[in-house]
Amino acid sequence: SALYVLPPGFVESSCHSRIFWMKLNKLLLQGKFFQLEINDPYAGPILLDEKLASRCGYVLSEDVWGNPVFRASVLGCHVANEVDELFSLTVNIKVSSFSSMRAAVTYTYPMYCSYSSWASREIVCEENYMEVSVRTDVPAVSNDYTVAWMSALPETQNVAYQLWQLMFVSPSGRKRITVSDAAKLGYSFNNTLSRVYLRAPYHSNESDVSVVSGVNMNMVTSTSMYRQRWLLLLIDTTVSCPVDGISFTDTTLTWTVPSIIPTLVVQESTFLSKNILMGVDGRVIVNPEEKNYLLEHNETQIRITIPIGAEGGKLKSSVSGGVYGVIYSIDLFLEHTWTDADWQTTKYTVIKSITTPFMPQIPTVINNTLPEERLFNVAFGHFLPDVSLVAIAIGNVPFTLREAQHHGFKIYETPFSNSAKGFILEVSFDDPYVLKEYVNRNETKYTLLVNYTISVGAEMTPYYHSAEVECVIADIELPEAVGYCDEENLYLAIPTFGLHQYWNLYLGNKPLNRHVALTSGYLAATNSTHLILQIPLFAVGVIYEEVSFQKIKARFDVALRKVRTMETLQMFSVSCNFNSSAFIICHPDGTIMVSAQMKTIPAIDMSKTKLRDSSCKPREYNEGHAFFKFHVTTCGTSARFEGDHIIYENEISYEKETLPGQGIPTITRDPDYRLTVLCYYQAKETVVLGAFTSDPSTSPPFGSSRMAPRSNIAVYRRIRQALNVVSRVSKDESFMEFYEPNMAILKQLAEPVFLEVELKDESLDAELYLENCWVTGSLDFNSTPRWNITVDG
């Protein structure tokens, strides 16, 4: 590989607390691979790997922003040392477009560090190693002899002249080894002009773990021994570093480090804390409170508390188990300086990269819909800047953002507080993908079903979120019908808007469709806005409110009902007075009203007209008209069956006045007059319609509790010698399904009851009359209260 000049902004370096810091710009490494080499002035370039890093005092990691970071101790391998004050280290940065690193470009980067304010003892707790360095003019033996020191003394007699050896004390016992053997175990030991240092990996076989002030500490207890003819040197190179002490809440993270570490401070009574500093990303924070950091300490603990999302760290979006959330990372360091009787000054530095666990943050959907503008406005957030919206689905129809914009949806980003952002979606109520439902009397419920697809983080992990937004507005105007009449017909003009979509027309309990209109004798016509119904005066469904021989007051009602719930919203009615000289009205309840026009010469006395039963006289009359009102079971009315019809027949006649003569013949001046009256009823509709006295919607109820028909067998036994009669109650107007005998039937107020009484006798002379029919509140037919349906026929 060739040497090249570094691109501007590619490398940033500094020196702090006797540590080289170097950071590479990730933007200049996109799509590329890189390696670091340590450039030894004598041995040449040495490739940096994990084993070399922990033994030689190097760290290669990433900062919270993803930039590669390299740190090195000034006492590390291959560092040039000038009288323990000036230090230099040269690094080769190799960059290639291939993972094999072929055709790599090599950038050589030298780093320099000036450090002369050495403490008597300095300890560094890095991510992958622990390092202790001790000034060699420190008194060799402590005044307070510890077990470790006492156990080391006998071993000094066996130390080879002019040769360093290490003695480790652990729960498993004592171990004395040479420096070269220690290197094989991952340790690094050496001396400089004025110092001795030991570098140890975490969790080695010679280490031990103890709990200090609630924090687990990894500890290596060691003594470095050196002997010449006239000198025996014992140096305490014990080191202890925290391995945890991190705790989290929903809003903060806390890092705890013990104030006093017993293995490092033998005489705790002489301990005196001199200075505590904290830093972020390699920089000392002079006033932590200005950044909302909290640095506090007491006799046992030092605590750093950082708000989640605070400056200096980074929030990163993530997806776990299909749930959106965030992770917060921050690079901290702590520097604690103290004095005690054994060591004049100790500088204790801990470097810690902290990352919170995954914290779910369910996105919120904010409905900012503007009903007056008939526009859904939906905000979807809060998200970090590393989230992007890539697609949506409206009503289960997928759209890319480009397709959505082309269709007419408006989608745009909006900033939220704390650098968060959201996405705004605007959809018209009238869009075909918006669900519409007619509710209440005059309202529409608009429903927007949205499924968001977002891309999360640098990994572009897809995340899906569904939302349902509703808005109900009163935007439907109930139709108003217009009624009018001519001499023979009633008319209703009904707006066609919403018919069959929101509501239907009903005649009683039957839908008023084209078939019903035709079979009932109505004429129906439509224009661009209205349905016009023409109802003949004497058609089915016309209600006669007042009838006399001079006039008829007739009314026609149509109900407006909701399509889905059948709820009646409006009653359209037209009512008019008609002048009619001659008519016959056959009521569903069996009442017959006849206005007869008598045109005879000479005229007859209308008061003397009668029906078959001579006691049935006209209710009203004048010189040319007579008005009769009677029931089909009275006044001598006869009945006969023709096909599926029952025909009731009576006769209006005039009683002649005669003058006596001198013989059998009589003399009269009155003309002979007879008028036959016929009413046709469909056999199975007679009883059904007879359940109402006039209009089903306004008739008083005829039953309000339980109703049971008499047993067919009981009826048969009572009259079996004469007739074969069967009575049943139908489940509906079709008379196809019937209730079982002696079965209790529950009916609501004003709900029709479909009764059938059938004569099954082959005799041509037999006729059937329903004499009495009633409803009771219990199975006892003689109980009270009692509601009569038919009395005496």
mmCIF file of N, CA and C in Angstrom, residues 520-605:
data_model
loop_
_atom_site.group_PDB
_atom_site.id
_atom_site.type_symbol
_atom_site.label_atom_id
_atom_site.label_comp_id
_atom_site.label_asym_id
_atom_site.label_seq_id
_atom_site.Cartn_x
_atom_site.Cartn_y
_atom_site.Cartn_z
ATOM 1 N N SER A 520 -100.337 -2.581 -5.247
ATOM 2 C CA SER A 520 -101.270 -1.815 -4.410
ATOM 3 C C SER A 520 -102.021 -0.772 -5.217
ATOM 4 N N GLY A 521 -101.698 -0.643 -6.486
ATOM 5 C CA GLY A 521 -102.425 0.306 -7.320
ATOM 6 C C GLY A 521 -101.832 1.705 -7.313
ATOM 7 N N TYR A 522 -100.613 1.854 -6.796
ATOM 8 C CA TYR A 522 -99.980 3.171 -6.790
ATOM 9 C C TYR A 522 -99.256 3.378 -8.118
ATOM 10 N N LEU A 523 -99.105 4.649 -8.462
ATOM 11 C CA LEU A 523 -98.267 5.021 -9.589
ATOM 12 C C LEU A 523 -97.028 5.721 -9.036
ATOM 13 N N ALA A 524 -95.832 5.294 -9.472
ATOM 14 C CA ALA A 524 -94.580 5.867 -8.994
ATOM 15 C C ALA A 524 -93.798 6.405 -10.175
ATOM 16 N N ALA A 525 -93.330 7.624 -10.030
ATOM 17 C CA ALA A 525 -92.513 8.254 -11.068
ATOM 18 C C ALA A 525 -91.381 9.011 -10.393
ATOM 19 N N THR A 526 -90.251 9.105 -11.079
ATOM 20 C CA THR A 526 -89.099 9.811 -10.522
ATOM 21 C C THR A 526 -88.590 10.831 -11.521
ATOM 22 N N ASN A 527 -88.061 11.919 -10.981
ATOM 23 C CA ASN A 527 -87.306 12.865 -11.800
ATOM 24 C C ASN A 527 -85.903 12.954 -11.209
ATOM 25 N N SER A 528 -85.194 13.999 -11.496
ATOM 26 C CA SER A 528 -83.812 14.094 -11.042
ATOM 27 C C SER A 528 -83.689 14.280 -9.539
ATOM 28 N N THR A 529 -84.741 14.701 -8.879
ATOM 29 C CA THR A 529 -84.642 15.018 -7.448
ATOM 30 C C THR A 529 -85.665 14.320 -6.577
ATOM 31 N N HIS A 530 -86.808 13.893 -7.138
ATOM 32 C CA HIS A 530 -87.898 13.417 -6.297
ATOM 33 C C HIS A 530 -88.514 12.128 -6.834
ATOM 34 N N LEU A 531 -89.094 11.394 -5.901
ATOM 35 C CA LEU A 531 -89.987 10.274 -6.199
ATOM 36 C C LEU A 531 -91.409 10.764 -5.959
ATOM 37 N N ILE A 532 -92.272 10.654 -6.981
ATOM 38 C CA ILE A 532 -93.666 11.096 -6.841
ATOM 39 C C ILE A 532 -94.556 9.869 -6.802
ATOM 40 N N LEU A 533 -95.277 9.730 -5.696
ATOM 41 C CA LEU A 533 -96.231 8.619 -5.516
ATOM 42 C C LEU A 533 -97.644 9.142 -5.726
ATOM 43 N N GLN A 534 -98.393 8.450 -6.585
ATOM 44 C CA GLN A 534 -99.816 8.759 -6.775
ATOM 45 C C GLN A 534 -100.623 7.620 -6.174
ATOM 46 N N ILE A 535 -101.438 7.959 -5.169
ATOM 47 C CA ILE A 535 -102.201 6.940 -4.444
ATOM 48 C C ILE A 535 -103.695 7.186 -4.670
ATOM 49 N N PRO A 536 -104.367 6.289 -5.354
ATOM 50 C CA PRO A 536 -105.826 6.459 -5.531
ATOM 51 C C PRO A 536 -106.534 6.473 -4.175
ATOM 52 N N LEU A 537 -107.628 7.183 -4.119
ATOM 53 C CA LEU A 537 -108.348 7.357 -2.861
ATOM 54 C C LEU A 537 -108.712 6.027 -2.218
ATOM 55 N N PHE A 538 -109.084 5.083 -3.019
ATOM 56 C CA PHE A 538 -109.562 3.818 -2.459
ATOM 57 C C PHE A 538 -108.531 2.695 -2.602
ATOM 58 N N ALA A 539 -107.252 3.062 -2.647
ATOM 59 C CA ALA A 539 -106.199 2.060 -2.764
ATOM 60 C C ALA A 539 -105.875 1.477 -1.385
ATOM 61 N N VAL A 540 -105.170 0.332 -1.414
ATOM 62 C CA VAL A 540 -104.718 -0.306 -0.176
ATOM 63 C C VAL A 540 -103.762 0.629 0.556
ATOM 64 N N GLY A 541 -103.912 0.722 1.869
ATOM 65 C CA GLY A 541 -103.011 1.528 2.665
ATOM 66 C C GLY A 541 -103.524 2.918 2.978
ATOM 67 N N VAL A 542 -104.587 3.337 2.302
ATOM 68 C CA VAL A 542 -105.176 4.646 2.609
ATOM 69 C C VAL A 542 -105.955 4.523 3.919
ATOM 70 N N ILE A 543 -105.772 5.500 4.788
ATOM 71 C CA ILE A 543 -106.448 5.518 6.093
ATOM 72 C C ILE A 543 -107.579 6.540 6.020
ATOM 73 N N TYR A 544 -108.761 6.097 6.397
ATOM 74 C CA TYR A 544 -109.934 6.981 6.336
ATOM 75 C C TYR A 544 -110.218 7.488 7.737
ATOM 76 N N GLU A 545 -109.835 8.738 7.958
ATOM 77 C CA GLU A 545 -109.968 9.321 9.288
ATOM 78 C C GLU A 545 -111.408 9.721 9.600
ATOM 79 N N GLU A 546 -112.141 10.114 8.561
ATOM 80 C CA GLU A 546 -113.534 10.545 8.762
ATOM 81 C C GLU A 546 -114.300 10.227 7.491
ATOM 82 N N VAL A 547 -115.420 9.535 7.642
ATOM 83 C CA VAL A 547 -116.204 9.132 6.479
ATOM 84 C C VAL A 547 -117.670 9.479 6.731
ATOM 85 N N SER A 548 -118.284 10.177 5.808
ATOM 86 C CA SER A 548 -119.735 10.439 5.845
ATOM 87 C C SER A 548 -120.228 10.424 4.409
ATOM 88 N N PHE A 549 -121.532 10.591 4.256
ATOM 89 C CA PHE A 549 -122.043 10.532 2.880
ATOM 90 C C PHE A 549 -121.734 11.826 2.113
ATOM 91 N N GLN A 550 -121.214 12.820 2.835
ATOM 92 C CA GLN A 550 -120.872 14.069 2.158
ATOM 93 C C GLN A 550 -119.377 14.180 1.841
ATOM 94 N N LYS A 551 -118.523 13.612 2.712
ATOM 95 C CA LYS A 551 -117.094 13.754 2.471
ATOM 96 C C LYS A 551 -116.331 12.568 3.056
ATOM 97 N N ILE A 552 -115.098 12.435 2.574
ATOM 98 C CA ILE A 552 -114.146 11.452 3.099
ATOM 99 C C ILE A 552 -112.864 12.210 3.435
ATOM 100 N N LYS A 553 -112.419 12.070 4.693
ATOM 101 C CA LYS A 553 -111.109 12.606 5.072
ATOM 102 C C LYS A 553 -110.142 11.430 5.079
ATOM 103 N N ALA A 554 -109.204 11.439 4.108
ATOM 104 C CA ALA A 554 -108.295 10.301 3.911
ATOM 105 C C ALA A 554 -106.852 10.740 4.158
ATOM 106 N N ARG A 555 -106.066 9.777 4.643
ATOM 107 C CA ARG A 555 -104.657 10.036 4.918
ATOM 108 C C ARG A 555 -103.817 8.862 4.430
ATOM 109 N N PHE A 556 -102.636 9.188 3.937
ATOM 110 C CA PHE A 556 -101.701 8.151 3.509
ATOM 111 C C PHE A 556 -100.359 8.427 4.178
ATOM 112 N N ASP A 557 -99.812 7.385 4.834
ATOM 113 C CA ASP A 557 -98.566 7.527 5.589
ATOM 114 C C ASP A 557 -97.481 6.641 4.989
ATOM 115 N N VAL A 558 -96.280 7.197 4.923
ATOM 116 C CA VAL A 558 -95.096 6.439 4.537
ATOM 117 C C VAL A 558 -94.018 6.719 5.584
ATOM 118 N N ALA A 559 -93.379 5.656 6.090
ATOM 119 C CA ALA A 559 -92.332 5.807 7.100
ATOM 120 C C ALA A 559 -90.963 5.831 6.433
ATOM 121 N N LEU A 560 -90.092 6.726 6.920
ATOM 122 C CA LEU A 560 -88.696 6.784 6.486
ATOM 123 C C LEU A 560 -87.858 6.070 7.545
ATOM 124 N N ARG A 561 -87.251 4.932 7.168
ATOM 125 C CA ARG A 561 -86.504 4.125 8.132
ATOM 126 C C ARG A 561 -85.050 3.977 7.693
ATOM 127 N N LYS A 562 -84.155 3.874 8.707
ATOM 128 C CA LYS A 562 -82.740 3.663 8.421
ATOM 129 C C LYS A 562 -82.535 2.284 7.810
ATOM 130 N N VAL A 563 -81.635 2.209 6.866
ATOM 131 C CA VAL A 563 -81.399 0.956 6.150
ATOM 132 C C VAL A 563 -80.930 -0.141 7.094
ATOM 133 N N ARG A 564 -79.997 0.188 7.990
ATOM 134 C CA ARG A 564 -79.367 -0.851 8.809
ATOM 135 C C ARG A 564 -80.167 -1.192 10.058
ATOM 136 N N THR A 565 -80.702 -0.201 10.730
ATOM 137 C CA THR A 565 -81.333 -0.452 12.023
ATOM 138 C C THR A 565 -82.847 -0.472 11.978
ATOM 139 N N MET A 566 -83.433 -0.100 10.847
ATOM 140 C CA MET A 566 -84.898 -0.049 10.704
ATOM 141 C C MET A 566 -85.541 0.990 11.617
ATOM 142 N N GLU A 567 -84.722 1.873 12.188
ATOM 143 C CA GLU A 567 -85.273 2.920 13.055
ATOM 144 C C GLU A 567 -86.065 3.915 12.210
ATOM 145 N N THR A 568 -87.278 4.263 12.682
ATOM 146 C CA THR A 568 -88.112 5.220 11.972
ATOM 147 C C THR A 568 -87.626 6.637 12.269
ATOM 148 N N LEU A 569 -87.274 7.349 11.212
ATOM 149 C CA LEU A 569 -86.760 8.707 11.363
ATOM 150 C C LEU A 569 -87.833 9.759 11.097
ATOM 151 N N GLN A 570 -88.665 9.525 10.110
ATOM 152 C CA GLN A 570 -89.687 10.489 9.726
ATOM 153 C C GLN A 570 -90.940 9.742 9.309
ATOM 154 N N MET A 571 -92.087 10.400 9.471
ATOM 155 C CA MET A 571 -93.335 9.907 8.898
ATOM 156 C C MET A 571 -93.797 10.939 7.875
ATOM 157 N N PHE A 572 -93.902 10.518 6.629
ATOM 158 C CA PHE A 572 -94.409 11.390 5.582
ATOM 159 C C PHE A 572 -95.910 11.134 5.450
ATOM 160 N N SER A 573 -96.696 12.161 5.575
ATOM 161 C CA SER A 573 -98.157 12.002 5.523
ATOM 162 C C SER A 573 -98.753 13.042 4.597
ATOM 163 N N VAL A 574 -99.802 12.623 3.914
ATOM 164 C CA VAL A 574 -100.627 13.550 3.153
ATOM 165 C C VAL A 574 -102.078 13.268 3.541
ATOM 166 N N SER A 575 -102.826 14.318 3.852
ATOM 167 C CA SER A 575 -104.211 14.170 4.312
ATOM 168 C C SER A 575 -105.061 15.186 3.567
ATOM 169 N N CYS A 576 -106.177 14.709 3.024
ATOM 170 C CA CYS A 576 -107.061 15.585 2.241
ATOM 171 C C CYS A 576 -108.520 15.197 2.476
ATOM 172 N N ASN A 577 -109.402 16.150 2.201
ATOM 173 C CA ASN A 577 -110.855 15.908 2.219
ATOM 174 C C ASN A 577 -111.336 15.731 0.781
ATOM 175 N N PHE A 578 -112.163 14.692 0.597
ATOM 176 C CA PHE A 578 -112.696 14.389 -0.739
ATOM 177 C C PHE A 578 -114.222 14.457 -0.695
ATOM 178 N N ASN A 579 -114.785 15.019 -1.759
ATOM 179 C CA ASN A 579 -116.241 14.993 -1.947
ATOM 180 C C ASN A 579 -116.567 13.763 -2.779
ATOM 181 N N SER A 580 -117.394 12.914 -2.214
ATOM 182 C CA SER A 580 -117.717 11.687 -2.935
ATOM 183 C C SER A 580 -119.181 11.374 -2.728
ATOM 184 N N SER A 581 -119.903 11.163 -3.819
ATOM 185 C CA SER A 581 -121.346 10.904 -3.712
ATOM 186 C C SER A 581 -121.654 9.429 -3.578
ATOM 187 N N ALA A 582 -120.804 8.568 -4.093
ATOM 188 C CA ALA A 582 -121.070 7.134 -4.023
ATOM 189 C C ALA A 582 -119.748 6.408 -3.847
ATOM 190 N N PHE A 583 -119.699 5.568 -2.819
ATOM 191 C CA PHE A 583 -118.466 4.812 -2.582
ATOM 192 C C PHE A 583 -118.786 3.640 -1.673
ATOM 193 N N ILE A 584 -117.874 2.704 -1.658
ATOM 194 C CA ILE A 584 -117.919 1.609 -0.698
ATOM 195 C C ILE A 584 -116.500 1.413 -0.181
ATOM 196 N N ILE A 585 -116.354 1.356 1.137
ATOM 197 C CA ILE A 585 -115.051 1.178 1.780
ATOM 198 C C ILE A 585 -115.105 -0.081 2.618
ATOM 199 N N CYS A 586 -114.204 -0.988 2.336
ATOM 200 C CA CYS A 586 -114.110 -2.238 3.085
ATOM 201 C C CYS A 586 -112.896 -2.150 4.016
ATOM 202 N N HIS A 587 -113.117 -1.908 5.295
ATOM 203 C CA HIS A 587 -112.017 -1.762 6.254
ATOM 204 C C HIS A 587 -111.386 -3.111 6.553
ATOM 205 N N PRO A 588 -110.085 -3.094 6.862
ATOM 206 C CA PRO A 588 -109.424 -4.364 7.223
ATOM 207 C C PRO A 588 -110.032 -5.037 8.446
ATOM 208 N N ASP A 589 -110.643 -4.240 9.362
ATOM 209 C CA ASP A 589 -111.216 -4.866 10.558
ATOM 210 C C ASP A 589 -112.613 -5.413 10.332
ATOM 211 N N GLY A 590 -113.079 -5.394 9.071
ATOM 212 C CA GLY A 590 -114.394 -5.952 8.763
ATOM 213 C C GLY A 590 -115.503 -4.930 8.751
ATOM 214 N N THR A 591 -115.187 -3.678 8.951
ATOM 215 C CA THR A 591 -116.206 -2.626 8.879
ATOM 216 C C THR A 591 -116.415 -2.222 7.423
ATOM 217 N N ILE A 592 -117.687 -2.121 7.037
ATOM 218 C CA ILE A 592 -118.031 -1.712 5.677
ATOM 219 C C ILE A 592 -118.780 -0.391 5.760
ATOM 220 N N MET A 593 -118.337 0.582 4.956
ATOM 221 C CA MET A 593 -119.020 1.866 4.874
ATOM 222 C C MET A 593 -119.449 2.073 3.432
ATOM 223 N N VAL A 594 -120.705 2.389 3.253
ATOM 224 C CA VAL A 594 -121.294 2.524 1.915
ATOM 225 C C VAL A 594 -122.029 3.856 1.844
ATOM 226 N N SER A 595 -121.709 4.641 0.806
ATOM 227 C CA SER A 595 -122.501 5.836 0.491
ATOM 228 C C SER A 595 -123.215 5.551 -0.823
ATOM 229 N N ALA A 596 -124.511 5.355 -0.738
ATOM 230 C CA ALA A 596 -125.298 4.953 -1.903
ATOM 231 C C ALA A 596 -126.036 6.167 -2.465
ATOM 232 N N GLN A 597 -125.942 6.341 -3.779
ATOM 233 C CA GLN A 597 -126.652 7.433 -4.451
ATOM 234 C C GLN A 597 -127.906 6.865 -5.106
ATOM 235 N N MET A 598 -129.062 7.345 -4.702
ATOM 236 C CA MET A 598 -130.353 6.802 -5.158
ATOM 237 C C MET A 598 -130.945 7.742 -6.206
ATOM 238 N N LYS A 599 -130.904 7.367 -7.441
ATOM 239 C CA LYS A 599 -131.505 8.173 -8.509
ATOM 240 C C LYS A 599 -132.716 7.404 -9.065
ATOM 241 N N THR A 600 -133.854 7.696 -8.504
ATOM 242 C CA THR A 600 -135.081 7.009 -8.937
ATOM 243 C C THR A 600 -136.134 8.058 -9.288
ATOM 244 N N ILE A 601 -137.043 7.644 -10.122
ATOM 245 C CA ILE A 601 -138.196 8.481 -10.472
ATOM 246 C C ILE A 601 -139.444 7.651 -10.202
ATOM 247 N N PRO A 602 -140.230 8.107 -9.371
ATOM 248 C CA PRO A 602 -140.049 9.298 -8.532
ATOM 249 C C PRO A 602 -139.039 9.002 -7.424
ATOM 250 N N ALA A 603 -138.587 10.055 -6.749
ATOM 251 C CA ALA A 603 -137.613 9.909 -5.668
ATOM 252 C C ALA A 603 -138.213 9.137 -4.511
ATOM 253 N N ILE A 604 -137.317 8.462 -3.792
ATOM 254 C CA ILE A 604 -137.788 7.661 -2.661
ATOM 255 C C ILE A 604 -137.310 8.307 -1.366
ATOM 256 N N ASP A 605 -137.876 7.898 -0.301
ATOM 257 C CA ASP A 605 -137.518 8.407 1.029
ATOM 258 C C ASP A 605 -136.286 7.614 1.518
#
